[in-house]
PDB file of C-alpha atoms in Angstrom:
ATOM      1  CA  LEU A   1      67.667 278.944 162.396  1.00 45.00           C
ATOM      2  CA  GLN A   2      68.508 282.380 163.723  1.00 48.00           C
ATOM      3  CA  GLY A   3      69.090 282.382 167.456  1.00 51.00           C
ATOM      4  CA  ARG A   4      69.152 278.608 167.745  1.00 52.00           C
ATOM      5  CA  PRO A   5      72.142 277.363 169.777  1.00 51.00           C
ATOM      6  CA  SER A   6      74.495 274.938 168.075  1.00 53.00           C
ATOM      7  CA  HIS A   7      74.616 272.685 171.158  1.00 56.00           C
ATOM      8  CA  ASN A   8      73.023 272.308 174.572  1.00 61.00           C
ATOM      9  CA  GLY A   9      75.838 273.843 176.627  1.00 65.00           C
ATOM     10  CA  THR A  10      76.801 277.430 177.358  1.00 71.00           C
ATOM     11  CA  VAL A  11      76.634 279.821 174.395  1.00 71.00           C
ATOM     12  CA  VAL A  12      77.699 283.364 173.554  1.00 72.00           C
ATOM     13  CA  GLU A  13      74.833 285.496 172.221  1.00 74.00           C
ATOM     14  CA  CYS A  14      75.273 288.335 169.719  1.00 74.00           C
ATOM     15  CA  PRO A  15      73.747 291.497 171.260  1.00 70.00           C
ATOM     16  CA  TRP A  16      72.395 292.625 167.883  1.00 67.00           C
ATOM     17  CA  CYS A  17      71.038 289.664 165.901  1.00 74.00           C
ATOM     18  CA  CYS A  18      70.697 287.273 168.906  1.00 72.00           C
ATOM     19  CA  HIS A  19      72.601 284.530 167.084  1.00 74.00           C
ATOM     20  CA  MET A  20      74.301 282.151 169.493  1.00 74.00           C
ATOM     21  CA  PHE A  21      77.875 280.888 169.154  1.00 73.00           C
ATOM     22  CA  PRO A  22      79.603 278.098 171.094  1.00 72.00           C
ATOM     23  CA  PRO A  23      82.160 279.430 173.591  1.00 68.00           C
ATOM     24  CA  PRO A  24      85.867 278.762 173.008  1.00 65.00           C
ATOM     25  CA  LYS A  25      87.421 275.759 174.665  1.00 62.00           C
ATOM     26  CA  VAL A  26      89.164 276.639 177.933  1.00 53.00           C
ATOM     27  CA  HIS A  27      92.086 274.546 179.073  1.00 51.00           C
ATOM     28  CA  LYS A  28      91.685 273.022 182.522  1.00 51.00           C
ATOM     29  CA  ASP A  29      94.961 274.583 183.696  1.00 53.00           C
ATOM     30  CA  ILE A  30      93.372 278.037 183.426  1.00 50.00           C
ATOM     31  CA  HIS A  31      90.984 277.207 186.291  1.00 54.00           C
ATOM     32  CA  ALA A  32      93.932 276.121 188.452  1.00 55.00           C
ATOM     33  CA  LEU A  33      95.701 279.368 187.626  1.00 52.00           C
ATOM     34  CA  ASP A  34      92.648 281.402 188.664  1.00 56.00           C
ATOM     35  CA  ALA A  35      92.512 279.523 191.987  1.00 60.00           C
ATOM     36  CA  ALA A  36      96.208 280.254 192.574  1.00 57.00           C
ATOM     37  CA  LYS A  37      95.624 283.943 191.919  1.00 56.00           C
ATOM     38  CA  ARG A  38      92.740 284.053 194.416  1.00 58.00           C
ATOM     39  CA  SER A  39      94.877 282.284 197.015  1.00 60.00           C
ATOM     40  CA  LEU A  40      97.712 284.756 196.506  1.00 54.00           C
ATOM     41  CA  LEU A  41      95.268 287.663 196.786  1.00 54.00           C
ATOM     42  CA  ARG A  42      94.010 286.372 200.148  1.00 55.00           C
ATOM     43  CA  THR A  43      97.589 286.025 201.360  1.00 53.00           C
ATOM     44  CA  ASN A  44      98.574 289.573 200.380  1.00 52.00           C
ATOM     45  CA  THR A  45      95.451 291.459 201.436  1.00 51.00           C
ATOM     46  CA  GLY A  46      93.981 289.196 204.106  1.00 52.00           C
ATOM     47  CA  THR A  47      90.481 289.877 202.780  1.00 53.00           C
ATOM     48  CA  GLY A  48      90.508 288.284 199.357  1.00 49.00           C
ATOM     49  CA  THR A  49      89.025 291.387 197.743  1.00 53.00           C
ATOM     50  CA  ALA A  50      90.863 293.409 195.149  1.00 51.00           C
ATOM     51  CA  PRO A  51      90.799 297.228 195.068  1.00 53.00           C
ATOM     52  CA  GLU A  52      88.154 298.820 192.892  1.00 53.00           C
ATOM     53  CA  GLU A  53      89.154 299.244 189.259  1.00 55.00           C
ATOM     54  CA  PRO A  54      87.419 300.998 186.383  1.00 60.00           C
ATOM     55  CA  VAL A  55      84.927 298.784 184.569  1.00 62.00           C
ATOM     56  CA  GLU A  56      86.415 297.443 181.345  1.00 72.00           C
ATOM     57  CA  ASP A  57      84.362 297.824 178.171  1.00 76.00           C
ATOM     58  CA  ARG A  58      84.503 294.187 177.064  1.00 83.00           C
ATOM     59  CA  GLY A  59      82.438 293.224 174.038  1.00 84.00           C
ATOM     60  CA  ARG A  60      80.074 290.276 174.297  1.00 88.00           C
ATOM     61  CA  LEU A  61      81.465 288.719 171.095  1.00 89.00           C
ATOM     62  CA  ALA A  62      85.059 288.786 172.331  1.00 89.00           C
ATOM     63  CA  PRO A  63      85.250 284.982 172.945  1.00 90.00           C
ATOM     64  CA  VAL A  64      84.177 284.129 169.379  1.00 91.00           C
ATOM     65  CA  ALA A  65      85.376 287.175 167.403  1.00 91.00           C
ATOM     66  CA  ALA A  66      88.553 285.473 166.149  1.00 91.00           C
ATOM     67  CA  ASN A  67      86.570 282.425 165.026  1.00 92.00           C
ATOM     68  CA  ILE A  68      84.100 284.548 163.030  1.00 93.00           C
ATOM     69  CA  LEU A  69      86.680 286.831 161.412  1.00 93.00           C
ATOM     70  CA  MET A  70      89.002 284.019 160.348  1.00 92.00           C
ATOM     71  CA  LYS A  71      86.113 282.281 158.583  1.00 92.00           C
ATOM     72  CA  ILE A  72      85.284 285.538 156.782  1.00 93.00           C
ATOM     73  CA  LEU A  73      88.951 286.023 155.871  1.00 92.00           C
ATOM     74  CA  TYR A  74      89.094 282.556 154.282  1.00 90.00           C
ATOM     75  CA  GLY A  75      86.496 283.576 151.698  1.00 88.00           C
ATOM     76  CA  ALA A  76      87.629 287.190 151.397  1.00 89.00           C
ATOM     77  CA  ARG A  77      91.116 286.208 150.235  1.00 87.00           C
ATOM     78  CA  GLY A  78      89.701 284.376 147.234  1.00 84.00           C
ATOM     79  CA  VAL A  79      86.496 286.008 146.061  1.00 86.00           C
ATOM     80  CA  ARG A  80      85.695 289.062 148.205  1.00 89.00           C
ATOM     81  CA  LEU A  81      88.750 291.301 148.196  1.00 90.00           C
ATOM     82  CA  ASP A  82      86.599 294.241 149.331  1.00 89.00           C
ATOM     83  CA  LEU A  83      86.405 292.671 152.808  1.00 91.00           C
ATOM     84  CA  LEU A  84      90.147 292.506 153.464  1.00 92.00           C
ATOM     85  CA  ARG A  85      90.520 295.963 154.989  1.00 92.00           C
ATOM     86  CA  ILE A  86      87.743 295.708 157.570  1.00 91.00           C
ATOM     87  CA  VAL A  87      88.754 292.157 158.539  1.00 93.00           C
ATOM     88  CA  GLY A  88      92.349 293.254 159.040  1.00 90.00           C
ATOM     89  CA  SER A  89      91.227 296.277 161.027  1.00 90.00           C
ATOM     90  CA  LEU A  90      89.061 294.234 163.391  1.00 92.00           C
ATOM     91  CA  ALA A  91      91.763 291.588 163.781  1.00 91.00           C
ATOM     92  CA  CYS A  92      93.954 294.178 165.514  1.00 88.00           C
ATOM     93  CA  PHE A  93      91.434 294.320 168.391  1.00 89.00           C
ATOM     94  CA  PHE A  94      91.344 290.641 169.386  1.00 88.00           C
ATOM     95  CA  THR A  95      93.141 291.353 172.664  1.00 88.00           C
ATOM     96  CA  ARG A  96      91.177 294.545 173.437  1.00 88.00           C
ATOM     97  CA  TRP A  97      87.728 293.809 172.077  1.00 91.00           C
ATOM     98  CA  THR A  98      85.049 296.366 173.012  1.00 90.00           C
ATOM     99  CA  SER A  99      81.351 296.900 172.436  1.00 90.00           C
ATOM    100  CA  GLU A 100      82.235 299.173 169.508  1.00 91.00           C
ATOM    101  CA  CYS A 101      83.980 296.201 167.895  1.00 91.00           C
ATOM    102  CA  ASP A 102      80.746 294.241 168.418  1.00 92.00           C
ATOM    103  CA  ARG A 103      78.856 296.835 166.392  1.00 92.00           C
ATOM    104  CA  ARG A 104      81.481 296.913 163.640  1.00 92.00           C
ATOM    105  CA  LEU A 105      81.517 293.108 163.361  1.00 93.00           C
ATOM    106  CA  HIS A 106      77.728 292.981 163.216  1.00 93.00           C
ATOM    107  CA  ARG A 107      77.702 295.646 160.489  1.00 92.00           C
ATOM    108  CA  LEU A 108      80.278 293.631 158.512  1.00 93.00           C
ATOM    109  CA  VAL A 109      78.161 290.474 158.694  1.00 93.00           C
ATOM    110  CA  CYS A 110      75.072 292.457 157.653  1.00 93.00           C
ATOM    111  CA  TYR A 111      76.984 293.849 154.654  1.00 91.00           C
ATOM    112  CA  ILE A 112      78.051 290.347 153.610  1.00 92.00           C
ATOM    113  CA  ASN A 113      74.485 289.082 153.973  1.00 92.00           C
ATOM    114  CA  SER A 114      73.121 291.934 151.833  1.00 91.00           C
ATOM    115  CA  SER A 115      75.770 291.637 149.098  1.00 89.00           C
ATOM    116  CA  LEU A 116      75.783 287.901 148.372  1.00 88.00           C
ATOM    117  CA  ALA A 117      74.848 288.628 144.756  1.00 88.00           C
ATOM    118  CA  LEU A 118      78.066 290.584 144.102  1.00 84.00           C
ATOM    119  CA  LEU A 119      80.564 288.773 141.907  1.00 83.00           C
ATOM    120  CA  GLN A 120      84.234 289.328 141.173  1.00 85.00           C
ATOM    121  CA  VAL A 121      84.519 289.529 137.383  1.00 89.00           C
ATOM    122  CA  GLY A 122      87.583 289.259 135.170  1.00 92.00           C
ATOM    123  CA  TRP A 123      87.665 289.237 131.391  1.00 93.00           C
ATOM    124  CA  VAL A 124      90.310 288.193 128.860  1.00 94.00           C
ATOM    125  CA  GLY A 125      90.131 289.273 125.210  1.00 92.00           C
ATOM    126  CA  ASP A 126      93.753 289.527 124.082  1.00 91.00           C
ATOM    127  CA  ARG A 127      96.632 287.269 123.157  1.00 91.00           C
ATOM    128  CA  LEU A 128      99.453 286.651 125.620  1.00 90.00           C
ATOM    129  CA  GLU A 129     101.709 289.015 123.655  1.00 90.00           C
ATOM    130  CA  ASP A 130      99.347 291.927 124.381  1.00 92.00           C
ATOM    131  CA  VAL A 131      98.911 291.636 128.160  1.00 93.00           C
ATOM    132  CA  GLN A 132     101.067 292.938 131.013  1.00 93.00           C
ATOM    133  CA  PRO A 133     101.039 292.633 134.815  1.00 94.00           C
ATOM    134  CA  HIS A 134     100.011 295.785 136.692  1.00 94.00           C
ATOM    135  CA  ILE A 135     100.404 296.448 140.423  1.00 95.00           C
ATOM    136  CA  PHE A 136      98.488 299.227 142.173  1.00 95.00           C
ATOM    137  CA  ALA A 137     100.020 300.367 145.472  1.00 94.00           C
ATOM    138  CA  ASP A 138      98.287 302.833 147.765  1.00 93.00           C
ATOM    139  CA  ALA A 139      98.149 303.943 151.406  1.00 93.00           C
ATOM    140  CA  ASP A 140      95.943 306.104 153.588  1.00 91.00           C
ATOM    141  CA  PHE A 141      97.318 308.582 156.118  1.00 91.00           C
ATOM    142  CA  ALA A 142      96.685 307.838 159.801  1.00 87.00           C
ATOM    143  CA  GLY A 143      93.592 305.828 158.944  1.00 85.00           C
ATOM    144  CA  CYS A 144      93.443 304.108 162.335  1.00 84.00           C
ATOM    145  CA  VAL A 145      91.951 306.534 164.839  1.00 82.00           C
ATOM    146  CA  THR A 146      93.304 304.592 167.825  1.00 82.00           C
ATOM    147  CA  THR A 147      96.937 304.111 166.787  1.00 86.00           C
ATOM    148  CA  GLN A 148      97.238 306.773 164.020  1.00 90.00           C
ATOM    149  CA  ARG A 149      98.936 304.184 161.821  1.00 91.00           C
ATOM    150  CA  SER A 150      98.432 303.968 158.066  1.00 92.00           C
ATOM    151  CA  THR A 151      97.352 300.987 155.973  1.00 93.00           C
ATOM    152  CA  SER A 152      99.173 299.681 152.894  1.00 93.00           C
ATOM    153  CA  GLY A 153      97.187 298.151 150.057  1.00 94.00           C
ATOM    154  CA  LEU A 154      98.109 296.451 146.797  1.00 93.00           C
ATOM    155  CA  PHE A 155      96.215 295.040 143.849  1.00 94.00           C
ATOM    156  CA  LEU A 156      97.714 292.833 141.138  1.00 94.00           C
ATOM    157  CA  ALA A 157      95.951 292.338 137.799  1.00 94.00           C
ATOM    158  CA  ILE A 158      96.740 291.287 134.241  1.00 94.00           C
ATOM    159  CA  ARG A 159      95.655 294.021 131.851  1.00 94.00           C
ATOM    160  CA  GLY A 160      95.606 294.633 128.123  1.00 92.00           C
ATOM    161  CA  PRO A 161      93.522 296.468 125.508  1.00 92.00           C
ATOM    162  CA  ASN A 162      90.608 294.056 126.104  1.00 93.00           C
ATOM    163  CA  THR A 163      91.802 292.275 129.259  1.00 93.00           C
ATOM    164  CA  CYS A 164      91.504 292.925 132.970  1.00 93.00           C
ATOM    165  CA  PHE A 165      91.848 289.893 135.206  1.00 94.00           C
ATOM    166  CA  PRO A 166      92.389 290.277 138.989  1.00 93.00           C
ATOM    167  CA  ILE A 167      95.087 288.100 140.539  1.00 92.00           C
ATOM    168  CA  ALA A 168      95.643 289.181 144.150  1.00 91.00           C
ATOM    169  CA  GLY A 169      94.960 291.891 146.697  1.00 92.00           C
ATOM    170  CA  ALA A 170      96.285 292.692 150.157  1.00 92.00           C
ATOM    171  CA  SER A 171      95.624 295.108 153.003  1.00 93.00           C
ATOM    172  CA  LYS A 172      98.165 295.416 155.835  1.00 92.00           C
ATOM    173  CA  ARG A 173      98.567 297.825 158.743  1.00 92.00           C
ATOM    174  CA  GLN A 174     101.944 299.569 158.684  1.00 91.00           C
ATOM    175  CA  GLY A 175     104.412 298.829 161.461  1.00 88.00           C
ATOM    176  CA  CYS A 176     104.627 302.334 162.921  1.00 90.00           C
ATOM    177  CA  VAL A 177     103.176 305.826 162.496  1.00 92.00           C
ATOM    178  CA  SER A 178     103.891 307.669 159.241  1.00 92.00           C
ATOM    179  CA  HIS A 179     104.248 311.447 159.509  1.00 92.00           C
ATOM    180  CA  SER A 180     103.098 312.370 155.980  1.00 92.00           C
ATOM    181  CA  THR A 181     101.220 310.976 153.012  1.00 92.00           C
ATOM    182  CA  PRO A 182     104.363 310.559 150.825  1.00 93.00           C
ATOM    183  CA  GLU A 183     105.986 308.578 153.637  1.00 94.00           C
ATOM    184  CA  ALA A 184     102.994 306.243 153.870  1.00 93.00           C
ATOM    185  CA  GLU A 185     103.003 305.869 150.072  1.00 94.00           C
ATOM    186  CA  ILE A 186     106.707 304.960 150.038  1.00 94.00           C
ATOM    187  CA  VAL A 187     106.096 302.266 152.639  1.00 94.00           C
ATOM    188  CA  ALA A 188     103.145 300.922 150.610  1.00 94.00           C
ATOM    189  CA  ALA A 189     105.223 300.785 147.413  1.00 94.00           C
ATOM    190  CA  ALA A 190     108.013 298.913 149.197  1.00 94.00           C
ATOM    191  CA  PHE A 191     105.443 296.488 150.615  1.00 94.00           C
ATOM    192  CA  ALA A 192     103.980 295.862 147.148  1.00 94.00           C
ATOM    193  CA  LEU A 193     107.394 295.230 145.579  1.00 93.00           C
ATOM    194  CA  ARG A 194     108.688 293.029 148.392  1.00 92.00           C
ATOM    195  CA  THR A 195     105.623 290.798 148.775  1.00 92.00           C
ATOM    196  CA  CYS A 196     104.159 290.741 145.260  1.00 92.00           C
ATOM    197  CA  GLY A 197     106.150 292.476 142.522  1.00 90.00           C
ATOM    198  CA  LEU A 198     109.592 290.901 142.787  1.00 91.00           C
ATOM    199  CA  PRO A 199     108.481 287.375 143.865  1.00 91.00           C
ATOM    200  CA  CYS A 200     106.190 286.982 140.841  1.00 90.00           C
ATOM    201  CA  LEU A 201     108.641 288.426 138.320  1.00 89.00           C
ATOM    202  CA  ASN A 202     110.062 285.046 137.273  1.00 87.00           C
ATOM    203  CA  LEU A 203     106.562 283.595 136.976  1.00 89.00           C
ATOM    204  CA  TRP A 204     105.353 286.236 134.534  1.00 90.00           C
ATOM    205  CA  HIS A 205     108.537 286.016 132.515  1.00 89.00           C
ATOM    206  CA  SER A 206     107.938 282.267 132.166  1.00 89.00           C
ATOM    207  CA  LEU A 207     104.247 282.577 131.258  1.00 90.00           C
ATOM    208  CA  LEU A 208     104.557 285.658 129.047  1.00 89.00           C
ATOM    209  CA  LYS A 209     107.248 284.987 126.450  1.00 88.00           C
ATOM    210  CA  HIS A 210     107.681 288.691 125.577  1.00 89.00           C
ATOM    211  CA  LYS A 211     108.808 289.259 129.208  1.00 89.00           C
ATOM    212  CA  PRO A 212     107.017 292.551 129.859  1.00 90.00           C
ATOM    213  CA  ALA A 213     107.914 294.952 132.631  1.00 91.00           C
ATOM    214  CA  ILE A 214     105.653 295.112 135.683  1.00 92.00           C
ATOM    215  CA  HIS A 215     103.868 298.466 135.818  1.00 94.00           C
ATOM    216  CA  VAL A 216     103.557 299.846 139.361  1.00 94.00           C
ATOM    217  CA  HIS A 217     100.830 302.495 139.660  1.00 95.00           C
ATOM    218  CA  GLU A 218     101.081 305.310 142.225  1.00 94.00           C
ATOM    219  CA  ASP A 219      98.814 308.324 142.743  1.00 92.00           C
ATOM    220  CA  ASN A 220     101.165 310.519 144.815  1.00 92.00           C
ATOM    221  CA  GLN A 221     103.461 312.721 142.739  1.00 93.00           C
ATOM    222  CA  ALA A 222     105.730 313.610 145.673  1.00 92.00           C
ATOM    223  CA  MET A 223     106.413 309.932 146.300  1.00 93.00           C
ATOM    224  CA  ILE A 224     107.143 309.333 142.600  1.00 93.00           C
ATOM    225  CA  ARG A 225     109.602 312.226 142.564  1.00 93.00           C
ATOM    226  CA  VAL A 226     111.433 310.867 145.607  1.00 93.00           C
ATOM    227  CA  VAL A 227     111.810 307.440 143.983  1.00 93.00           C
ATOM    228  CA  GLN A 228     112.943 308.915 140.663  1.00 92.00           C
ATOM    229  CA  THR A 229     115.673 311.040 142.268  1.00 91.00           C
ATOM    230  CA  GLY A 230     116.649 308.596 145.016  1.00 90.00           C
ATOM    231  CA  ARG A 231     116.955 311.492 147.478  1.00 88.00           C
ATOM    232  CA  ASN A 232     114.763 312.059 150.499  1.00 87.00           C
ATOM    233  CA  PRO A 233     116.515 314.354 153.009  1.00 88.00           C
ATOM    234  CA  THR A 234     113.348 315.094 155.009  1.00 89.00           C
ATOM    235  CA  MET A 235     112.735 311.397 155.775  1.00 89.00           C
ATOM    236  CA  ARG A 236     116.167 310.160 156.779  1.00 89.00           C
ATOM    237  CA  TYR A 237     114.559 308.236 159.615  1.00 91.00           C
ATOM    238  CA  ILE A 238     112.406 306.038 157.345  1.00 92.00           C
ATOM    239  CA  ALA A 239     115.135 303.381 157.092  1.00 90.00           C
ATOM    240  CA  ARG A 240     115.113 302.981 160.890  1.00 91.00           C
ATOM    241  CA  THR A 241     111.368 303.279 161.581  1.00 91.00           C
ATOM    242  CA  HIS A 242     109.891 301.425 158.584  1.00 92.00           C
ATOM    243  CA  ARG A 243     112.944 299.485 157.367  1.00 91.00           C
ATOM    244  CA  VAL A 244     112.469 300.991 153.885  1.00 92.00           C
ATOM    245  CA  SER A 245     115.401 302.127 151.754  1.00 91.00           C
ATOM    246  CA  VAL A 246     114.665 304.906 149.257  1.00 92.00           C
ATOM    247  CA  ALA A 247     117.949 304.145 147.493  1.00 92.00           C
ATOM    248  CA  TRP A 248     116.796 300.538 146.977  1.00 92.00           C
ATOM    249  CA  LEU A 249     113.486 301.706 145.487  1.00 93.00           C
ATOM    250  CA  HIS A 250     115.382 304.061 143.174  1.00 93.00           C
ATOM    251  CA  GLU A 251     117.631 301.206 142.041  1.00 93.00           C
ATOM    252  CA  VAL A 252     114.707 298.847 141.400  1.00 92.00           C
ATOM    253  CA  PHE A 253     112.835 301.305 139.203  1.00 92.00           C
ATOM    254  CA  GLN A 254     115.960 302.218 137.246  1.00 91.00           C
ATOM    255  CA  GLY A 255     115.942 298.745 135.711  1.00 87.00           C
ATOM    256  CA  ILE A 256     113.855 297.514 132.811  1.00 88.00           C
ATOM    257  CA  GLU A 257     111.795 295.017 134.832  1.00 89.00           C
ATOM    258  CA  MET A 258     109.847 297.601 136.873  1.00 92.00           C
ATOM    259  CA  THR A 259     108.128 300.753 135.650  1.00 92.00           C
ATOM    260  CA  LEU A 260     106.661 303.424 137.939  1.00 93.00           C
ATOM    261  CA  VAL A 261     103.481 304.969 136.519  1.00 93.00           C
ATOM    262  CA  TYR A 262     101.414 307.882 137.808  1.00 94.00           C
ATOM    263  CA  GLU A 263      97.739 307.024 138.267  1.00 92.00           C
ATOM    264  CA  PHE A 264      94.848 309.397 138.947  1.00 91.00           C
ATOM    265  CA  SER A 265      93.433 309.033 142.451  1.00 87.00           C
ATOM    266  CA  ALA A 266      89.944 308.450 141.036  1.00 86.00           C
ATOM    267  CA  ARG A 267      91.270 305.374 139.174  1.00 89.00           C
ATOM    268  CA  MET A 268      93.436 303.920 141.935  1.00 91.00           C
ATOM    269  CA  CYS A 269      92.276 300.306 142.271  1.00 89.00           C
ATOM    270  CA  ALA A 270      94.058 299.793 145.604  1.00 91.00           C
ATOM    271  CA  ASP A 271      91.887 302.407 147.367  1.00 90.00           C
ATOM    272  CA  ILE A 272      89.461 299.659 148.401  1.00 90.00           C
ATOM    273  CA  PHE A 273      92.199 298.131 150.599  1.00 92.00           C
ATOM    274  CA  THR A 274      93.163 301.320 152.452  1.00 91.00           C
ATOM    275  CA  LYS A 275      90.118 303.488 153.125  1.00 86.00           C
ATOM    276  CA  ALA A 276      86.352 303.472 153.470  1.00 81.00           C
ATOM    277  CA  PHE A 277      84.001 304.900 150.847  1.00 78.00           C
ATOM    278  CA  LEU A 278      81.136 307.208 151.789  1.00 76.00           C
ATOM    279  CA  GLU A 279      79.758 307.643 148.249  1.00 77.00           C
ATOM    280  CA  LEU A 280      78.068 304.841 146.298  1.00 75.00           C
ATOM    281  CA  PRO A 281      79.503 305.801 142.838  1.00 75.00           C
ATOM    282  CA  LYS A 282      83.061 305.777 144.258  1.00 72.00           C
TER     283      LYS A 282
END
């Protein structure tokens, strides 16, 4: 029942739906540490009172936020890939949880509750000789308002004339700030190749006897041109900041096992892992 506590002890109450969660377990050594801090404060100040500090905006769901999000992530990785971006975004605030994070988490749970009828659908209508693996790699530009960092997204699917079967999806915050959209796209493409494209190459060559090339879809023409030429004089720093080598990307796509394909932005499947949508048809 909504609002009913799961046990008779202390609970943490959601400020929006009034659902109650059990508090996290606190190790007994933490209480001893707090007592030591108070003793040290009395020794240094003589009064035992600390100077006034600004009030911290601490969300009420901070003690149980990690527990809730990890349970959502468990299901999102398998059947609800559309939830990966928001779960990853909220996970970055575990150590600095605010009341705004409370509202975002509550909105996420409301969205899940109102979309239980949505299903992930894949269809297969071709022979093995007619299907190929396709990877969609995409990135936003400074999507995080707080840190100004971009998010890399990838989507792997098996496609053919009458086949489209989803395999995997991922959404990951980039390690540092990108200074342009092509830079963020280069980092996203390297992430897709390193974590998904190259590791699964042997698998698809074993399952698909015609050994097709993996098609990597990108929607940024500047990024595609940089990879095709192998030259990027305006981003010489990208190897130090993002640990991405443009020369390595150029070498990978020069082979026959990887093919770089331009994709229209309106048909970029990895958009769902990098940005929010404000229009229902999109």
